[in-house]
Short mmCIF file of C-alpha atoms in Angstrom, two decimals:
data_model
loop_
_atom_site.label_atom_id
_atom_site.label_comp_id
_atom_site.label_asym_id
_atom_site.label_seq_id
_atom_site.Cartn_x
_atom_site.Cartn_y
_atom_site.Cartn_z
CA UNK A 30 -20.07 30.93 31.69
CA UNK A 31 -21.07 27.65 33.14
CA UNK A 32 -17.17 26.56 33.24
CA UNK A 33 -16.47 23.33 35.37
CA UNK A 34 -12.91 22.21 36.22
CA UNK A 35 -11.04 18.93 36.89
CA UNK A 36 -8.95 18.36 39.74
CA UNK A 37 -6.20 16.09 37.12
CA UNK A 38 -5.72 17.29 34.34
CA UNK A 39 -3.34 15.68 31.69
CA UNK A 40 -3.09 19.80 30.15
CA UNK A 41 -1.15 21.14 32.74
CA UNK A 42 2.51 20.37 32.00
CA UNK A 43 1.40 21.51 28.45
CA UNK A 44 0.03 24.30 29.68
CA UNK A 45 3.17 24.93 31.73
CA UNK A 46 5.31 25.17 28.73
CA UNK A 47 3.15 27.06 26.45
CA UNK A 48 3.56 29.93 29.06
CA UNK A 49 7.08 29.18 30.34
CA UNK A 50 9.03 28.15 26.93
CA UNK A 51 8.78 30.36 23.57
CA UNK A 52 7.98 28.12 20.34
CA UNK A 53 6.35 25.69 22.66
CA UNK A 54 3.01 26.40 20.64
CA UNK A 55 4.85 25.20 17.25
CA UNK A 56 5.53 21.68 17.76
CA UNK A 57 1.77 21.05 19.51
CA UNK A 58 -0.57 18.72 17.43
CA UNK A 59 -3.93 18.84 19.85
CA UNK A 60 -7.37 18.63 18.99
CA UNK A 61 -8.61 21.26 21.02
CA UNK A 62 -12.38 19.95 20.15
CA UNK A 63 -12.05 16.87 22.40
CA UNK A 64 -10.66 19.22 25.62
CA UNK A 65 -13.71 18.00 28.54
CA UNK A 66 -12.84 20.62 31.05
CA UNK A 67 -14.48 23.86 29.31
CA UNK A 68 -11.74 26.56 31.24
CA UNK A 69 -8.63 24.06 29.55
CA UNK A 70 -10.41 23.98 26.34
CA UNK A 71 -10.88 28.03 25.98
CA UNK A 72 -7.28 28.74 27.93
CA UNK A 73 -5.87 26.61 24.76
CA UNK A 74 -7.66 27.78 22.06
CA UNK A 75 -7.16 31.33 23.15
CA UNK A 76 -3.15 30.74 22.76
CA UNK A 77 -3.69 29.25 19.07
CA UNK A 78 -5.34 32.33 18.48
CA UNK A 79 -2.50 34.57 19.69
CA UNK A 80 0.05 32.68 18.05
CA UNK A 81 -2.14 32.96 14.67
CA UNK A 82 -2.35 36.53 14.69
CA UNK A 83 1.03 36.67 15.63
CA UNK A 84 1.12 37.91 19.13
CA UNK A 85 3.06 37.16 22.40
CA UNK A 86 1.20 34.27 24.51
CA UNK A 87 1.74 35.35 28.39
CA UNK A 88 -1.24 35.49 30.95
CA UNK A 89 -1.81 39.42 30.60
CA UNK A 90 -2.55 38.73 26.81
CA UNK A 91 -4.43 35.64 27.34
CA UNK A 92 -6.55 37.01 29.79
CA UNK A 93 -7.17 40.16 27.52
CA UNK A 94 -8.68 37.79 24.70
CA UNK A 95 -10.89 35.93 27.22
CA UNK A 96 -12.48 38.70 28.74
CA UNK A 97 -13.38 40.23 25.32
CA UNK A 98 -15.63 36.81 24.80
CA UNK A 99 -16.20 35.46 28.41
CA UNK A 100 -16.38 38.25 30.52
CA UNK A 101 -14.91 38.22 34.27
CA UNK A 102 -16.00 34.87 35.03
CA UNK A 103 -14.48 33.07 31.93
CA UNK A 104 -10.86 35.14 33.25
CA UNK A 105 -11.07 33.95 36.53
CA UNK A 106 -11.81 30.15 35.70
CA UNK A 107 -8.60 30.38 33.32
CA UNK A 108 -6.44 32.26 35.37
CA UNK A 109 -7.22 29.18 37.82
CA UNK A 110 -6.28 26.39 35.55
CA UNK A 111 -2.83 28.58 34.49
CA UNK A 112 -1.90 28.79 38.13
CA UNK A 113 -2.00 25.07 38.84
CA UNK A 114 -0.42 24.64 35.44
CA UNK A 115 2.65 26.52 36.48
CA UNK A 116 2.63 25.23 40.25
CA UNK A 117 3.08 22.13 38.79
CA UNK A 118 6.85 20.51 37.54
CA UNK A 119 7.28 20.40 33.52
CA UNK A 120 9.89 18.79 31.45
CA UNK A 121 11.00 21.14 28.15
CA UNK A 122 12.42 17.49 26.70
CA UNK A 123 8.91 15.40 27.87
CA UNK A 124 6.27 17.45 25.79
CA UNK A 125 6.21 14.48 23.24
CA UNK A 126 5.41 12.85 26.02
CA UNK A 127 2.82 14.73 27.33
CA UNK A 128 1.00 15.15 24.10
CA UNK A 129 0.80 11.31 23.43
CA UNK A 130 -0.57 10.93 27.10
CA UNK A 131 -2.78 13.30 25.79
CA UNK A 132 -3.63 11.54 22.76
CA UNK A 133 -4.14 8.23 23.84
CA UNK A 134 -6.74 9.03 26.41
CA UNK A 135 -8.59 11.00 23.87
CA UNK A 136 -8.55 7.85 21.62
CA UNK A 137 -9.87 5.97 24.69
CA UNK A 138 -12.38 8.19 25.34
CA UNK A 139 -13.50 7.94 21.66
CA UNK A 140 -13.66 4.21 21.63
CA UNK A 141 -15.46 4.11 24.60
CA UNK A 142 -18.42 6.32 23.08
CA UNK A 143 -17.80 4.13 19.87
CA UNK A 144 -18.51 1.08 21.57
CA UNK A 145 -21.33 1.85 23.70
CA UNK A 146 -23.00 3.18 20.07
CA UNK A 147 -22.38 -0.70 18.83
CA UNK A 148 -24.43 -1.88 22.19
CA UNK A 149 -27.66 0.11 21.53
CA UNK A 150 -27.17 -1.22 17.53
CA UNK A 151 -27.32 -4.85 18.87
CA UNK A 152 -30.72 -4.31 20.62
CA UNK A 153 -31.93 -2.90 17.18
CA UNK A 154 -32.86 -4.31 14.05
CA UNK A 155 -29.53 -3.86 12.16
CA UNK A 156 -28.38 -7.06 10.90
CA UNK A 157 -24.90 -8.50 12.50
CA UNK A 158 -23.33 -8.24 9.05
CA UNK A 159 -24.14 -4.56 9.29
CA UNK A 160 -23.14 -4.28 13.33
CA UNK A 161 -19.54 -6.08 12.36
CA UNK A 162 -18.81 -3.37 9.07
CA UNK A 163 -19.47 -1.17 11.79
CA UNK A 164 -17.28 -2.62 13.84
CA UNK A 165 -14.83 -2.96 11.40
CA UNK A 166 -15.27 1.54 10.80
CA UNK A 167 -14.21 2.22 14.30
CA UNK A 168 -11.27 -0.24 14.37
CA UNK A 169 -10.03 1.16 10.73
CA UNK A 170 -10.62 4.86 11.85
CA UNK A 171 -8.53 4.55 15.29
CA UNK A 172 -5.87 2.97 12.51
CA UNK A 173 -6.14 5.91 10.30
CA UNK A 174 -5.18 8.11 13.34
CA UNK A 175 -1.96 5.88 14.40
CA UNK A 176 -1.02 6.02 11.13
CA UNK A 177 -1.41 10.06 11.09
CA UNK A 178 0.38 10.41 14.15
CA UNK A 179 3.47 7.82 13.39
CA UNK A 180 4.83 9.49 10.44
CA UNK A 181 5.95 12.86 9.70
CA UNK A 182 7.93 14.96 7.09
CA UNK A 183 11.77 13.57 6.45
CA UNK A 184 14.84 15.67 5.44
CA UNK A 185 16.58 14.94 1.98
CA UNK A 186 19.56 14.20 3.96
CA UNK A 187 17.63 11.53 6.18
CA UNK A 188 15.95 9.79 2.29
CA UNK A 189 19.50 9.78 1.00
CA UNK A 190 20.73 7.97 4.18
CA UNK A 191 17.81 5.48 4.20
CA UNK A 192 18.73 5.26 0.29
CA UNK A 193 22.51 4.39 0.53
CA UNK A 194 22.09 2.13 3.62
CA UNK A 195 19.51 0.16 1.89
CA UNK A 196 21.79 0.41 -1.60
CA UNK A 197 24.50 -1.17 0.97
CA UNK A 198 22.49 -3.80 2.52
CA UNK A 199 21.43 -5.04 -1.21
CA UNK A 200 25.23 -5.03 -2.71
CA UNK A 201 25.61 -7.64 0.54
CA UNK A 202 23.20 -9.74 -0.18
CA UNK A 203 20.97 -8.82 3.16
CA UNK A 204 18.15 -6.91 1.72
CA UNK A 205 15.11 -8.45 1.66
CA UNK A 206 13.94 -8.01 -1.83
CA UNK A 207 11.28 -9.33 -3.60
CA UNK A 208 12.08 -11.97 -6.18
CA UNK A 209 9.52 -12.75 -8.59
CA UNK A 210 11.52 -15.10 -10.76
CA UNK A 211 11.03 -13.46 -13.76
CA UNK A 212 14.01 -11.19 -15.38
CA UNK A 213 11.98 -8.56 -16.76
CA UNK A 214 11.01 -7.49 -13.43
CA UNK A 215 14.31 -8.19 -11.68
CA UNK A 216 15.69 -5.65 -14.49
CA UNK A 217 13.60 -3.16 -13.11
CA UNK A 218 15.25 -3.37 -9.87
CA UNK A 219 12.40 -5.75 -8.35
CA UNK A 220 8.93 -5.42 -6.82
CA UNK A 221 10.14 -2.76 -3.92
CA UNK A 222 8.21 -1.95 -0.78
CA UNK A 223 5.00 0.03 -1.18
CA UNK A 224 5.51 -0.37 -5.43
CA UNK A 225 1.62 -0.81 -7.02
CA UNK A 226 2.37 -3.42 -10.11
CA UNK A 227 -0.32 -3.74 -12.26
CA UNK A 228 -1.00 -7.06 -14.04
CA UNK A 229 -3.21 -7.13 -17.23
CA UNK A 230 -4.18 -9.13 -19.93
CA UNK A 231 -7.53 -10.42 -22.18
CA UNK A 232 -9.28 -13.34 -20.63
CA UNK A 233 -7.13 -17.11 -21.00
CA UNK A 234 -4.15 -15.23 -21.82
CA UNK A 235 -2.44 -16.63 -18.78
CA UNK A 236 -3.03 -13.26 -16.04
CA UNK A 237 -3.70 -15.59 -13.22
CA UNK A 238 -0.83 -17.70 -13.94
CA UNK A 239 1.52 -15.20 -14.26
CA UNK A 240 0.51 -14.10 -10.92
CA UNK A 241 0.62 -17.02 -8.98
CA UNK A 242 4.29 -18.00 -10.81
CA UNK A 243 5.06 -14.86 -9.04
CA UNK A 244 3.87 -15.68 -5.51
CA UNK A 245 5.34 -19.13 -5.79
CA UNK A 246 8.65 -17.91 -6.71
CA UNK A 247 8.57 -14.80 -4.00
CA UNK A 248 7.52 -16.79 -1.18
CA UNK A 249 9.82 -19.80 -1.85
CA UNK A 250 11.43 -20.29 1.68
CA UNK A 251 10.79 -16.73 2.60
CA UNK A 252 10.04 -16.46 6.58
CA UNK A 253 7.65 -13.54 5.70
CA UNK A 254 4.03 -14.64 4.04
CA UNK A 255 2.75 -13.43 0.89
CA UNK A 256 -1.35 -12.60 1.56
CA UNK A 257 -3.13 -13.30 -1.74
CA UNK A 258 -6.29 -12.44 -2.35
CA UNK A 259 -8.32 -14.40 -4.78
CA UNK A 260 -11.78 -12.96 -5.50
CA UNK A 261 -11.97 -14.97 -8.72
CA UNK A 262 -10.69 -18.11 -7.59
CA UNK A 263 -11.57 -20.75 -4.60
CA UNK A 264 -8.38 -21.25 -2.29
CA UNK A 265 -9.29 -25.21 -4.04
CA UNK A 266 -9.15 -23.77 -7.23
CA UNK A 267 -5.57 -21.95 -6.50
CA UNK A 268 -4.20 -25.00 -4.55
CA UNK A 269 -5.16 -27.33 -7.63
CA UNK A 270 -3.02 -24.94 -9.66
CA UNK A 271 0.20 -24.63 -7.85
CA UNK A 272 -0.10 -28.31 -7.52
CA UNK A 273 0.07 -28.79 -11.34
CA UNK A 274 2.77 -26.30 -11.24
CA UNK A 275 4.96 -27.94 -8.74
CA UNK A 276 4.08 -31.54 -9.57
CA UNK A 277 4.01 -30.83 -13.64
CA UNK A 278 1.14 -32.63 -13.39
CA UNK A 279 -1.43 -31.71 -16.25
CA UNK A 280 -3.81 -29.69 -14.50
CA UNK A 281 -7.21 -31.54 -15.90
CA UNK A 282 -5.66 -34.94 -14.58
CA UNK A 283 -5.82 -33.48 -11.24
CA UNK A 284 -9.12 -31.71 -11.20
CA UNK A 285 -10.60 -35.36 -12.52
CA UNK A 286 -8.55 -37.30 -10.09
CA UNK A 287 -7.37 -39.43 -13.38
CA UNK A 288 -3.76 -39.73 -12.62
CA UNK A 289 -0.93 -42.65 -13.19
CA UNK A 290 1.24 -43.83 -10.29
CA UNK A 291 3.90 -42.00 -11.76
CA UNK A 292 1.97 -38.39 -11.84
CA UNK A 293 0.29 -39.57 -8.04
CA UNK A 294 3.80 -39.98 -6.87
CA UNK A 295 4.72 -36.91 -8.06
CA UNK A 296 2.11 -34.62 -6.49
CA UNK A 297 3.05 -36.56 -3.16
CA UNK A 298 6.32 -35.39 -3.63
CA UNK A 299 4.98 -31.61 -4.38
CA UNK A 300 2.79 -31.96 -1.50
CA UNK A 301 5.80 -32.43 1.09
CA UNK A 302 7.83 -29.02 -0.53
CA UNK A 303 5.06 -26.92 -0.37
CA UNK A 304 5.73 -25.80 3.34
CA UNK A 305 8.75 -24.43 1.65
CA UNK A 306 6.03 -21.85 0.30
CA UNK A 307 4.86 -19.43 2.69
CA UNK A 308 1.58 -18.17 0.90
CA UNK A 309 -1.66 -17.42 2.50
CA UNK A 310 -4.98 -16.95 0.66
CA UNK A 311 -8.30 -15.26 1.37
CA UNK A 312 -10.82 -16.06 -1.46
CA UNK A 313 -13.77 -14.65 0.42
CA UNK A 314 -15.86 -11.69 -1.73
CA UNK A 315 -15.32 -8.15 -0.24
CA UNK A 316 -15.57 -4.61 -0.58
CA UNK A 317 -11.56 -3.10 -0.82
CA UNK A 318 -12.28 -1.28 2.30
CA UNK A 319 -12.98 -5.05 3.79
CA UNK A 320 -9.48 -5.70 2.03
CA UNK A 321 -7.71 -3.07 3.15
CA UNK A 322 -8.90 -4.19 6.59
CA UNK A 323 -8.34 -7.75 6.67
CA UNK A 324 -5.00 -6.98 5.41
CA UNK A 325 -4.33 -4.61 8.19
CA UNK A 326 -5.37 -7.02 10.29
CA UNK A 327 -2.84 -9.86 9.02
CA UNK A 328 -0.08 -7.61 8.77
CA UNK A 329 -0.59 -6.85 12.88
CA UNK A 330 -0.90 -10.40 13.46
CA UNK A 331 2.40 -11.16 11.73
CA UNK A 332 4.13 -8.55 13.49
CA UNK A 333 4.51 -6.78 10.45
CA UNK A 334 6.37 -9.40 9.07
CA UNK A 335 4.59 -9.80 5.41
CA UNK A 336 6.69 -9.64 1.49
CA UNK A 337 3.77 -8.82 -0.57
CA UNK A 338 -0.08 -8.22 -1.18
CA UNK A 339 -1.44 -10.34 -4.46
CA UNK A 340 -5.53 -9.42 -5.94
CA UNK A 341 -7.44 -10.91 -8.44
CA UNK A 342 -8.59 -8.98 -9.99
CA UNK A 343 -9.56 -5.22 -9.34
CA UNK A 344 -12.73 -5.07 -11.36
CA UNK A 345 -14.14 -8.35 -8.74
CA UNK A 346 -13.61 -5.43 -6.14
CA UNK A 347 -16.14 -2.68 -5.00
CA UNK A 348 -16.29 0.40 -2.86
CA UNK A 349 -18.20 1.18 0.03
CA UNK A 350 -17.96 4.58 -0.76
CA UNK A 351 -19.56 4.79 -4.08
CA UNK A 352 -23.32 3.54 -4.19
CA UNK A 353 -23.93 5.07 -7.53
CA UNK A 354 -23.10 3.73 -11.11
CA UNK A 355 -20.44 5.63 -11.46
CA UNK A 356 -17.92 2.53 -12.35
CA UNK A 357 -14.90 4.75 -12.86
CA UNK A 358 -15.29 6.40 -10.12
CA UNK A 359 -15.30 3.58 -8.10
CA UNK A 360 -12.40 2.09 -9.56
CA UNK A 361 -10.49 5.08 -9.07
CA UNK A 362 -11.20 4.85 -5.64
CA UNK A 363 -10.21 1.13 -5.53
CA UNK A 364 -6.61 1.43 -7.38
CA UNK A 365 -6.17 4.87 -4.91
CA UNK A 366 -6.81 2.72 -1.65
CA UNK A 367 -4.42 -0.21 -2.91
CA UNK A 368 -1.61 1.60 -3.87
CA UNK A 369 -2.29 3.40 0.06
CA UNK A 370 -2.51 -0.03 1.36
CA UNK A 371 0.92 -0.69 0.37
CA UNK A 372 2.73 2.92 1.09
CA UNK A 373 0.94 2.31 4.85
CA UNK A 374 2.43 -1.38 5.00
CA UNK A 375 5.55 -1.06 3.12
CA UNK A 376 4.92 -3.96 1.02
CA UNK A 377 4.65 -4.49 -2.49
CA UNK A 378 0.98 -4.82 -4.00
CA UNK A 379 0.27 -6.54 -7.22
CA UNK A 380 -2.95 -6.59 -8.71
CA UNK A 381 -4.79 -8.33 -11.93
CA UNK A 382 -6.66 -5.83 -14.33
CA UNK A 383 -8.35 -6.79 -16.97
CA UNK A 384 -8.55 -5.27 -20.69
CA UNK A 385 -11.46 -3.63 -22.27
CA UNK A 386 -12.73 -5.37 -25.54
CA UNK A 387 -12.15 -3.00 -27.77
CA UNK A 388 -8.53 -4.22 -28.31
CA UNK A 389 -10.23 -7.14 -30.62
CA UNK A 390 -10.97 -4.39 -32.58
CA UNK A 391 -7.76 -3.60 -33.69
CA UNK A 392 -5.29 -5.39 -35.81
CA UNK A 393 -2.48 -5.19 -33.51
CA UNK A 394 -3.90 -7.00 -30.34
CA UNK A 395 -0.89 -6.13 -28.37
CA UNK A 396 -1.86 -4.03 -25.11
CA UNK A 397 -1.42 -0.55 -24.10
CA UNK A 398 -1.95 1.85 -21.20
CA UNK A 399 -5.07 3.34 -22.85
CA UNK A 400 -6.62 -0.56 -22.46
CA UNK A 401 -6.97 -0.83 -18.87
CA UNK A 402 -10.58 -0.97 -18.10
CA UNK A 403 -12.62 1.30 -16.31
CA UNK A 404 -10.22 3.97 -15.35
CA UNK A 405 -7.80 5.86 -15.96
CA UNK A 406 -6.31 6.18 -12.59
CA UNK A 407 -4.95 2.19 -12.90
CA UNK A 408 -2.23 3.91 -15.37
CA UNK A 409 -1.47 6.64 -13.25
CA UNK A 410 -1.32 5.31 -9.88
CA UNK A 411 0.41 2.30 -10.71
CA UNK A 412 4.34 2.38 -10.50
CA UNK A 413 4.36 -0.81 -13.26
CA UNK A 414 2.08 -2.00 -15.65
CA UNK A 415 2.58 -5.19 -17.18
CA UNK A 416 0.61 -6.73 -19.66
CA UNK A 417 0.92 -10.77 -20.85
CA UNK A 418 -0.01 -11.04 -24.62
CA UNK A 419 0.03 -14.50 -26.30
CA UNK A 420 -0.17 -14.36 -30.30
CA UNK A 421 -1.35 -18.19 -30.40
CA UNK A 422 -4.91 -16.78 -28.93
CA UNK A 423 -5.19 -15.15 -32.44
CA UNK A 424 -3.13 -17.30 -34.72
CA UNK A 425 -2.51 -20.87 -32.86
CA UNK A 426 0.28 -21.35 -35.58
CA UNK A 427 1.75 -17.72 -34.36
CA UNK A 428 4.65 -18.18 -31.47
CA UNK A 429 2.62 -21.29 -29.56
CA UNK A 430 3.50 -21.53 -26.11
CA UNK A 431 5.15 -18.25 -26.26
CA UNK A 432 3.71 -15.41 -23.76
CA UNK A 433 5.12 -11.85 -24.39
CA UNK A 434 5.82 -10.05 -20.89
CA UNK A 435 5.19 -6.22 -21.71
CA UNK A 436 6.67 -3.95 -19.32
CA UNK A 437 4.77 -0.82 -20.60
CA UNK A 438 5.52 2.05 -17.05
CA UNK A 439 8.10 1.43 -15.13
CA UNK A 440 8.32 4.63 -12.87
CA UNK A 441 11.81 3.98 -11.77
CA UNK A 442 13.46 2.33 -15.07
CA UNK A 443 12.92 1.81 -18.73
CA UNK A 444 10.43 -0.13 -20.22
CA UNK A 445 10.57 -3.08 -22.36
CA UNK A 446 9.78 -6.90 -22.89
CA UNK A 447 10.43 -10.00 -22.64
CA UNK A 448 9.02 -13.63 -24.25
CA UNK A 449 8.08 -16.54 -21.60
CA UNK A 450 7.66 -20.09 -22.10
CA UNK A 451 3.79 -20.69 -21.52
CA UNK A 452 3.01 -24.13 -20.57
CA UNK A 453 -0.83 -24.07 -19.90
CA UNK A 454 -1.34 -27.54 -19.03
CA UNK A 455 0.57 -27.54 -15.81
CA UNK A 456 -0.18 -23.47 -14.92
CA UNK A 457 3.77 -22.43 -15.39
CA UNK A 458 5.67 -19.73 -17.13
CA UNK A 459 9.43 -19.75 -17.45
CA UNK A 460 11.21 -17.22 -18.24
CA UNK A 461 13.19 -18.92 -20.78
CA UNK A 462 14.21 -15.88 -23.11
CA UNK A 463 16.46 -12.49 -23.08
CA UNK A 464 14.85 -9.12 -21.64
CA UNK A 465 14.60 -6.67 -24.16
CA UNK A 466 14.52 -2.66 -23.36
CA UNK A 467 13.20 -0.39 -25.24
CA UNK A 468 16.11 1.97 -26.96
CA UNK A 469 16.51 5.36 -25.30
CA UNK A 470 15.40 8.32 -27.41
CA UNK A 471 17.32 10.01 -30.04
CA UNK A 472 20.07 12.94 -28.29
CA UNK A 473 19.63 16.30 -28.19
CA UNK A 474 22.65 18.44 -28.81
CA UNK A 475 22.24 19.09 -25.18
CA UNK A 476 22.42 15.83 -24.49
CA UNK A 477 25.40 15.20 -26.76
CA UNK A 478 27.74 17.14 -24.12
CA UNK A 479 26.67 14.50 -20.99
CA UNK A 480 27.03 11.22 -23.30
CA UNK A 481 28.86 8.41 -21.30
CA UNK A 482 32.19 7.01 -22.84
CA UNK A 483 32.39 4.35 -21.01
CA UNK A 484 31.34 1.00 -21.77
CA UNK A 485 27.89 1.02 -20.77
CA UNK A 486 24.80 2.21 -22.13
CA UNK A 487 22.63 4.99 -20.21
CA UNK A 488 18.96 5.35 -19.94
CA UNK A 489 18.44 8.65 -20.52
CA UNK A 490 15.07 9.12 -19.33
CA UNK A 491 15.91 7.85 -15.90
CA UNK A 492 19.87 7.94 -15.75
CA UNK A 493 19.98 3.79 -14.93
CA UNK A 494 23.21 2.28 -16.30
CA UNK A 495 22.83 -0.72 -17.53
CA UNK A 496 25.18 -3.43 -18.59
CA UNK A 497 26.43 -4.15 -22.54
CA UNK A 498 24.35 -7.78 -23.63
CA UNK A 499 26.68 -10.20 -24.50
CA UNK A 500 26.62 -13.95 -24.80
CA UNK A 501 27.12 -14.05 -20.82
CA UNK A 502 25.83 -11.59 -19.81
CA UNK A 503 22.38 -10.68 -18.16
CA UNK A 504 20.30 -10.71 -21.75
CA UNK A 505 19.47 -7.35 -21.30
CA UNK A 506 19.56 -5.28 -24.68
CA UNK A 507 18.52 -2.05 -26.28
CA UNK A 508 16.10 -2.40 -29.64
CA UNK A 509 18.12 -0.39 -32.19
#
């Protein structure tokens, strides 16, 4: 059989309890693949394979299996590595502990063959581009498996803890939401962690500055950074627009650097509060895989301290994984990995889309689901979609300076709309008018025997109370 043994072996304990402890074998996770020492390896596998056909795992049955496929030599090299498995001391309450020992020098042993791989590709012809996306691979796989091995299923008692304690920590005022500054959205209960919001509009209808209204408002003295990345956009670019924001400043005075004392004075006086922003912008051109990665990477270097992922726009994005010209495809992909990005960080993501044409087409330009380009996945993976609409792009004498804010998925509320003050010139929105919701549908006679007689109106496709409008209250409303 050729079988060599080692004289330490991290399987023993393991080994131990598989043969001492009934049920051991259920709550293993080992990749039996990566076992060096060939008797360990077949000892192992041979007790999966009992407990998969259903059969008691003791040494007599063990051995039986062996000798069917190894012969005498393959029993006697097993029977070995059993007998210093059970000389040796093995805690019932320390097989987590075992296993991760386990693990981790399996991972090592991995990145060390990983590693000497990128040495032979820097004495060959590969580029360093192509060494460092290599590079990149390994560290991004070895995340992949911490992430596999950190999280496991949760009870429905355990969710309905997390929910109420975080319901409690909100009604105090010490949950960390994300504020966007913007009703419509705060409606909706916020941007949560690991939420996919989808931003979309036509071209100049005011995407981008929707967008960064948002970041500036989230990350207004917020000790956790908001990454933004800007694959339209030069970080100068962005900077020149929050300036005009902040300053109100007309944004072409500042790009010509034709400005009055007055408007110099003020962007001095913008340029001291914007450490009171915590913002942080990549405008670099990458794959989402590079993305995904660099955000990884920022996230660990913060500690995991971060309040939100910005990127504009998805369609600027490609895949590594699709070479072909299969665009939707490759979209898919892209929306799939972002809205994974932020269930693996717990943070929210929100991401510029654009619009196909064919809405010019129509009389009614306002957007729907059906006009995100490229994919349909955008609609269904995203947990909101809002689109900005501006009538004045079609009629300037129609609602000027008036963007429409249309909420059109909301996963966890009702959908609806809401009217902005657009002020172009110095790249702001203001959310200067009432929310509007859309009105719940008609009752069924079903329905009739669970309506509310309170005084508050129910959403009866997702059971959210919310308040009467009224001249002081939140400007929330039904459309009748």
């Amino acid at each position: 059989m050729g079988i060599t043994m080692l004289k330490f072996n991290l399987y023993h304990p393991v080994i131990n309890l598989i043969l001492s402890h009934d049920g051991v074998i259920d709550e293993l996770d080992l990749e039996t693949n990566v076992v060096s020492d060939t008797a360990t390896r077949v000892l192992i596998d041979t007790c999966f394979k009992l407990h998969e056909d259903k059969q008691s795992i003791d040494l007599n049955t063990i051995k039986a299996r062996v000798y069917a496929e190894y012969g005498q030599e393959g029993v006697d090299a097993i029977t070995t590595v059993a007998m210093e498995s059970l000389a040796q001391p093995a805690n019932i309450n320390a097989l987590s502990d075992y296993v991760s020992q386990i693990n981790d020098t399996n991972n090592k042993r991995t990145l060390q063959v990983e590693l000497q791989k990128l040495l032979t590709q820097c004495s060959s012809n590969k580029t360093t581009d192509e060494i460092i996306g290599s590079m990149h691979s390994v560290v991004e796989s070895y995340d992949e498996v911490e992430k596999d091995n950190e999280q496991g299923p949760i009870s429905l008692k355990d969710a309905f803890a997390a929910t109420l304690d975080n319901m409690e920590r909100r009604s105090k005022g010490e949950f960390n939401a994300f504020k966007s500054g913007f009703a419509c959205f705060e409606a909706l209960g916020g941007f949560r962690p690991a939420d996919f919001i989808i931003l979309a509009g036509r071209p100049s209808h005011g995407k981008t500055t929707l967008l960064l209204n948002v970041i500036k408002n989230s990350s207004y003295q917020n000790d956790a950074p908001f990454l933004f990345f800007s694959l339209e956009m030069s970080s100068e670019s962005i900077g020149e627009n929050l300036l005009s924001n902040l300053a109100s400043v007309p944004l072409s005075n500042i790009r010509n650097a034709s400005m009055s004392d007055t408007q110099w004075a003020d962007c001095s006086s913008a340029l001291g509060r914007s450490g009171d922003y915590n913002i942080e912008m990549d405008d670099g051109s990458m794959t989402v895989e590079e993305l995904c990665r660099r955000a990884r990477r920022f996230y660990r270097q913060h500690n995991g301290k971060i309040s939100g992922i910005g990127v504009d726009y998805i369609q600027l994005l490609t895949s590594e994984k699709y070479k072909t010209d299969n665009r939707n495809l490759e979209v898919s992909e892209i929306s799939r990995q972002l809205k994974a990005l932020g269930k693996e960080l717990q943070v929210p993501v929100v991401a510029l889309s654009q619009l196909s044409r064919d809405i010019e087409k129509r009389a009614d330009k306002r957007p729907v689901n059906s006009d995100l380009r490229e994919s349909g996945s955008l609609e269904q993976d995203a947990d909101i979609i809002c689109f900005i609409y501006r009538p004045e792009m079609y009629d300037p004498q129609n609602e000027p300076g008036v963007a429409h804010l249309i909420i059109s998925k909301a996963r966890k509320s009702a959908i609806g709309s809401a009217k902005t003050t657009f002020i172009g010139k110095y790249a702001q929105i203001k959310d200067s008018f009432n929310y509007t919701q859309s009105a719940p549908p008609a009752a069924s006679p079903i329905a009739d025997q669970y309506q509310r007689t309170d005084n508050k109106k129910q959403n009866t496709e997702t059971n959210d109370t919310l308040p009467n409008n009224s001249p002081n209250g939140s400007g929330i409303e039904f459309i009748n």
